[in-house]
Amino acid sequence: MNVKLKAVSVGALFFLGFQSLNAQQGKRDSIPDEKQIEEVVVVGYKSATKSTAVTSTAKIGSESINNRPNTNVLNIAQGQLAGVNIVTGTGQPGATPSITVRGKGSLLGNNEPLYVIDGFPGGSESFRNINPNDIESMEVLKDASALSQFGNRGANGVVVIRTKRAKYNQGVSFGYSTQFGVSTLQQHRYNLANSRELLTLEKRLGRGKGAGLTDAQISENTVDTDWLDYFFQASTLQSHDFSVSAGSENLNNYTSIGYLDQQGLLSTTGMKRFSLRNNLNGKSKDNKFNFSVGTALSLTRNTQASSLNSGGVNQNLALGAMKSAPYISPNDYVSGAQLATNPILLNTPLFLIDKERTFKSSTDEARIDVMTEASYKILPSLTGRVRANMTFRNLNDNVWQHPDAFNSILFAAAGQEFRGFETLANSRVFSFNNLAQLEYNKSFGEHKIGVAGAFEFNNNMLQSSSQTQNGLNTRTWVPGTGTGYIVSTNDLYLPNVSARQSRHNLFSYFANADYDYKGKYGLVANVRRDASSRFARENAWGTFWSVGGRWNVSKEAFMENVTWVNDLKIRGSIGTQGNERVQPGIFDALNPQRYLNTFAVTGGPAYGTGLGYNINLGFSGLRWEVTENLNIGTDFELFSRRLRGQFDVYRKTSKDIFYPFPQSALLGQTSLNKNTEIDVENAGLELNLAVDIIKNAERDMTLTLRGNGAVNRERVFNIFENPLITGSTVQDYSANGSLWQAPYVYKYLGVNPNNGNLLFESADGTPTENPTDADLKPLKYNFRNPRYVGGFGFDFDYKGIFINSTFNYVAGLYRYDYDLSGYYNPNDVGQFNVSKDLLNAWTPTNTNTDIPSNTASNRNFEQRSDRFLVDSSYLRLRNLQIGYRIPADVLKGTFVKSLMVMVQGENLYTWSKWRGFDAESNRAADQYGYPTPRIFTLGIDVKF
């Protein structure tokens, strides 16, 4: 299936790579075998053939990315990349998921991988603006040999995106795809009470509206509002993408235009995006000069819900959906002024109906990316390359609250005639990347060597400003126009103004060398020296390195008669990478830098009647966090390539971890954020497999099963206090050689049948109603890193009919379900809705139950227990796609080259112990959040 490339330059591989990345991964071969070339993979700042690469990567191609109903392409990759955990914490359209590659290394700093789009390094915010249908491939680099080339940014892995290109010598080709879909709320298993059940419970406890009703009056109640259905409504999605590509002998061009409109489940949320991309590639007739220019423009409007995952009965719409009493009717809402006369908690849904109508938050983002690269073959073996990339983002935020809103009236100051507010904020982010590189590639008989040296400069700048106007005139105010602002000397109406500037620079030198002998053995070495403006001058520089090797076992003479082995390669690498972001964001820890001491005048008296200083001590020796990576793996293709896979064993250890270190209070603060002796180790196994169960060309039928899985073990060492117990009420337990911050809790046993109190396990294993600190125990898993992640699925194709599925799973992870805790809280009866399970609570006549007495005397121990600490492992049917490709003979004689129709579903079903709407989350605890939706779409893809 593969054809060996005897002689090809790195520059040629770069351009060929866009057409050949998925030569073996496509669902169906559309090109005769003899014309396919070997798969090209990313190994850092350049590409290599799969057989010569020493790196560990995980990759998916366009066939797994395009035509999926997600505003963010990262969501599409869930369950498809071995060792990569992708988690979405909210269902808001346009939200950015978090990605963890082989566990989290930093404790307070950045754990996000580096994202590289067409050679331009950036952040995860890029994916809100990129059209998934423009992507050719996504590849995650995981081992030292590839990561060390990225030096200061490679500690958490690298996600490499390549967008689509046209081909040379191709005719004009057009493409159009469209999708229309509907999003609905996932189901929960909280067993919520209806109106009559809630009123009955209120009557039993003597609280709320039900306390004064008879059984007959309760049975006559007719109002039973489904507040989940009221606030979380089915929403629509539509997208349209048009592309054109063409190529001559020395020039090719790909252009696409896309439009996406996705409404959120909450009516105040949604996202609209317009995108334009152009990729131009060219070369000279003698192939010595190659160039590419990529331009991407996007305009995005994102409307958001505020105050999610928190309390706020007058702020969080999700709280109104989940906790409102069903015997309250939406028809009870009149106005904010009416609510302000009786602001009781029972009116929570009415408060939030008012907010839904009187509050809005939106962000308009204009973004332009320009990516350029040029290479020239100075000598037959020497190539020079330059790359210059730029991103400019302009974000305009508009947040307003109507003067007649309930919240405006509730929080109005005494004598305040004009209420409401409007905030206008603007942020401008400019990023620049410049690379200059020389490459030398030479063959000496059966020997091949390659040497490259480069320098790189990265600059990021942020300017932001914000103005909040307090007091709006309802007669003249129009949102976003600046009209209706109250001009007065009264301090109540003075605007709040703020501004910020930050700048971040990275400067790097690096070199790499690779050697190949007979295509059987290979060695690769990298060294990189980086400087960051985040640190003081004396600590700015860091040096990172790696060494990797491979053995192509299948090319040995003793393997010639082993016909069932097509390819077998053993590889390994060791090296270091740096993490200069000791706090997560690019612009965090810059104003001021954390190596400086800062002083601020306090607003009140200190040590007497005078003003004093608020002192924040910096750590003068602030430096890089360093990650050491070791990886050993194998790639294999067996049984006429019908079984393909990779297996890896790895260990990565992060050192010089940034964390608060205790110090004497005499210095003005009890801890100092500094590099410590703490080491965080993540070690594990990864397996990726694909097998062709059916591959029958005569019957035009294929069936491929695919799956990947990873197990990761996290341990910490050199903790300054062993064990280290943190937190006040809810505590975490860390010990050398064990997990970082495992939950430290009482084990909940159930209900005491004698009195209805809660029972917990004591240190000696016996039940107790009154546990002490000695009874606290650390649990097996923590909140940071799941022990197991992976996914599996199948691809079936028969005479143009295709069915594809993807499942993903996460196991070995705890989270607090505070929604469940609220539904089981009898103190909420009379104000909010609860679970009907409380009707089965212990009473002297109902002792055989697992629900404690609604008047249990020891409920205060519950919050330190594991009663609502849930194993949030899950298995999810992430995507199911069914479609039909119209046969070519049917389209013959028309202008249509291919036509495909498909239906698909996202997040169709989840198996989990988690009883809430969504087992998937990037938080340690969930309460009143925005679940990810279930999405059904119909799509059409046509090429002509």
PDB file of N, CA and C in Angstrom, residues 190 323 816-828 833-835 838 859 862-863 865 867-870 914-915 926-928:
ATOM      1  N   TYR A 190     -32.750  12.732  38.728  1.00  0.00           N
ATOM      2  CA  TYR A 190     -32.869  13.304  40.066  1.00  0.00           C
ATOM      3  C   TYR A 190     -34.208  13.008  40.728  1.00  0.00           C
ATOM      4  N   LYS A 323     -34.294  24.395  40.272  1.00  0.00           N
ATOM      5  CA  LYS A 323     -34.732  24.406  41.669  1.00  0.00           C
ATOM      6  C   LYS A 323     -36.089  25.063  41.904  1.00  0.00           C
ATOM      7  N   TYR A 816     -18.085  16.356  43.086  1.00  0.00           N
ATOM      8  CA  TYR A 816     -19.203  16.600  43.996  1.00  0.00           C
ATOM      9  C   TYR A 816     -20.442  16.975  43.188  1.00  0.00           C
ATOM     10  N   ASP A 817     -21.535  16.292  43.465  1.00  0.00           N
ATOM     11  CA  ASP A 817     -22.814  16.603  42.829  1.00  0.00           C
ATOM     12  C   ASP A 817     -23.624  17.451  43.812  1.00  0.00           C
ATOM     13  N   TYR A 818     -23.370  18.762  43.790  1.00  0.00           N
ATOM     14  CA  TYR A 818     -24.082  19.640  44.702  1.00  0.00           C
ATOM     15  C   TYR A 818     -25.525  19.885  44.266  1.00  0.00           C
ATOM     16  N   ASP A 819     -25.848  19.587  43.003  1.00  0.00           N
ATOM     17  CA  ASP A 819     -27.260  19.606  42.610  1.00  0.00           C
ATOM     18  C   ASP A 819     -28.021  18.525  43.366  1.00  0.00           C
ATOM     19  N   LEU A 820     -27.449  17.304  43.412  1.00  0.00           N
ATOM     20  CA  LEU A 820     -28.084  16.213  44.150  1.00  0.00           C
ATOM     21  C   LEU A 820     -28.173  16.551  45.629  1.00  0.00           C
ATOM     22  N   SER A 821     -27.128  17.164  46.162  1.00  0.00           N
ATOM     23  CA  SER A 821     -27.150  17.573  47.570  1.00  0.00           C
ATOM     24  C   SER A 821     -28.297  18.536  47.838  1.00  0.00           C
ATOM     25  N   GLY A 822     -28.520  19.485  46.911  1.00  0.00           N
ATOM     26  CA  GLY A 822     -29.616  20.431  47.080  1.00  0.00           C
ATOM     27  C   GLY A 822     -30.979  19.772  47.005  1.00  0.00           C
ATOM     28  N   TYR A 823     -31.117  18.798  46.123  1.00  0.00           N
ATOM     29  CA  TYR A 823     -32.405  18.107  45.998  1.00  0.00           C
ATOM     30  C   TYR A 823     -32.705  17.237  47.218  1.00  0.00           C
ATOM     31  N   TYR A 824     -31.661  16.844  47.942  1.00  0.00           N
ATOM     32  CA  TYR A 824     -31.847  16.029  49.136  1.00  0.00           C
ATOM     33  C   TYR A 824     -31.780  16.857  50.416  1.00  0.00           C
ATOM     34  N   ASN A 825     -31.839  18.163  50.290  1.00  0.00           N
ATOM     35  CA  ASN A 825     -31.743  19.038  51.464  1.00  0.00           C
ATOM     36  C   ASN A 825     -33.137  19.418  51.941  1.00  0.00           C
ATOM     37  N   PRO A 826     -33.593  18.887  53.068  1.00  0.00           N
ATOM     38  CA  PRO A 826     -34.948  19.213  53.543  1.00  0.00           C
ATOM     39  C   PRO A 826     -35.099  20.682  53.926  1.00  0.00           C
ATOM     40  N   ASN A 827     -33.993  21.390  54.156  1.00  0.00           N
ATOM     41  CA  ASN A 827     -34.088  22.808  54.479  1.00  0.00           C
ATOM     42  C   ASN A 827     -34.568  23.642  53.298  1.00  0.00           C
ATOM     43  N   ASP A 828     -34.477  23.075  52.080  1.00  0.00           N
ATOM     44  CA  ASP A 828     -34.954  23.793  50.900  1.00  0.00           C
ATOM     45  C   ASP A 828     -36.467  23.687  50.728  1.00  0.00           C
ATOM     46  N   ASN A 833     -37.685  23.498  44.899  1.00  0.00           N
ATOM     47  CA  ASN A 833     -38.074  22.119  44.638  1.00  0.00           C
ATOM     48  C   ASN A 833     -36.996  21.172  45.143  1.00  0.00           C
ATOM     49  N   VAL A 834     -37.390  19.946  45.464  1.00  0.00           N
ATOM     50  CA  VAL A 834     -36.479  18.929  45.963  1.00  0.00           C
ATOM     51  C   VAL A 834     -36.847  17.600  45.308  1.00  0.00           C
ATOM     52  N   SER A 835     -36.120  16.559  45.678  1.00  0.00           N
ATOM     53  CA  SER A 835     -36.415  15.229  45.162  1.00  0.00           C
ATOM     54  C   SER A 835     -37.619  14.637  45.894  1.00  0.00           C
ATOM     55  N   LEU A 838     -37.512  12.466  49.242  1.00  0.00           N
ATOM     56  CA  LEU A 838     -37.672  12.919  50.628  1.00  0.00           C
ATOM     57  C   LEU A 838     -39.012  12.499  51.208  1.00  0.00           C
ATOM     58  N   ARG A 859     -26.887  16.153  60.510  1.00  0.00           N
ATOM     59  CA  ARG A 859     -26.714  16.423  59.082  1.00  0.00           C
ATOM     60  C   ARG A 859     -25.500  17.330  58.811  1.00  0.00           C
ATOM     61  N   GLU A 862     -22.520  15.885  56.985  1.00  0.00           N
ATOM     62  CA  GLU A 862     -22.720  15.434  55.610  1.00  0.00           C
ATOM     63  C   GLU A 862     -21.752  16.101  54.628  1.00  0.00           C
ATOM     64  N   GLN A 863     -21.496  17.390  54.815  1.00  0.00           N
ATOM     65  CA  GLN A 863     -20.684  18.107  53.836  1.00  0.00           C
ATOM     66  C   GLN A 863     -19.233  17.664  53.838  1.00  0.00           C
ATOM     67  N   SER A 865     -18.471  14.481  54.121  1.00  0.00           N
ATOM     68  CA  SER A 865     -18.528  13.065  53.801  1.00  0.00           C
ATOM     69  C   SER A 865     -18.510  12.862  52.287  1.00  0.00           C
ATOM     70  N   ARG A 867     -21.007  11.410  50.757  1.00  0.00           N
ATOM     71  CA  ARG A 867     -22.378  11.086  50.360  1.00  0.00           C
ATOM     72  C   ARG A 867     -22.707  11.624  48.972  1.00  0.00           C
ATOM     73  N   PHE A 868     -22.288  12.843  48.681  1.00  0.00           N
ATOM     74  CA  PHE A 868     -22.579  13.436  47.379  1.00  0.00           C
ATOM     75  C   PHE A 868     -21.318  13.588  46.524  1.00  0.00           C
ATOM     76  N   LEU A 869     -20.289  12.844  46.898  1.00  0.00           N
ATOM     77  CA  LEU A 869     -19.076  12.750  46.096  1.00  0.00           C
ATOM     78  C   LEU A 869     -19.235  11.534  45.201  1.00  0.00           C
ATOM     79  N   VAL A 870     -19.420  11.774  43.909  1.00  0.00           N
ATOM     80  CA  VAL A 870     -19.879  10.732  43.002  1.00  0.00           C
ATOM     81  C   VAL A 870     -18.760  10.302  42.063  1.00  0.00           C
ATOM     82  N   TRP A 914     -23.371   9.042  37.611  1.00  0.00           N
ATOM     83  CA  TRP A 914     -23.743  10.447  37.778  1.00  0.00           C
ATOM     84  C   TRP A 914     -25.218  10.608  37.420  1.00  0.00           C
ATOM     85  N   ARG A 915     -25.995  11.204  38.319  1.00  0.00           N
ATOM     86  CA  ARG A 915     -27.435  11.293  38.108  1.00  0.00           C
ATOM     87  C   ARG A 915     -27.860  12.593  37.445  1.00  0.00           C
ATOM     88  N   ASP A 926     -20.154  20.362  40.770  1.00  0.00           N
ATOM     89  CA  ASP A 926     -21.110  20.938  39.840  1.00  0.00           C
ATOM     90  C   ASP A 926     -22.389  21.321  40.562  1.00  0.00           C
ATOM     91  N   GLN A 927     -22.871  22.520  40.231  1.00  0.00           N
ATOM     92  CA  GLN A 927     -24.127  23.009  40.771  1.00  0.00           C
ATOM     93  C   GLN A 927     -24.674  24.078  39.843  1.00  0.00           C
ATOM     94  N   TYR A 928     -25.910  23.886  39.401  1.00  0.00           N
ATOM     95  CA  TYR A 928     -26.615  24.872  38.578  1.00  0.00           C
ATOM     96  C   TYR A 928     -25.805  25.258  37.336  1.00  0.00           C
TER      97      TYR A 928
END
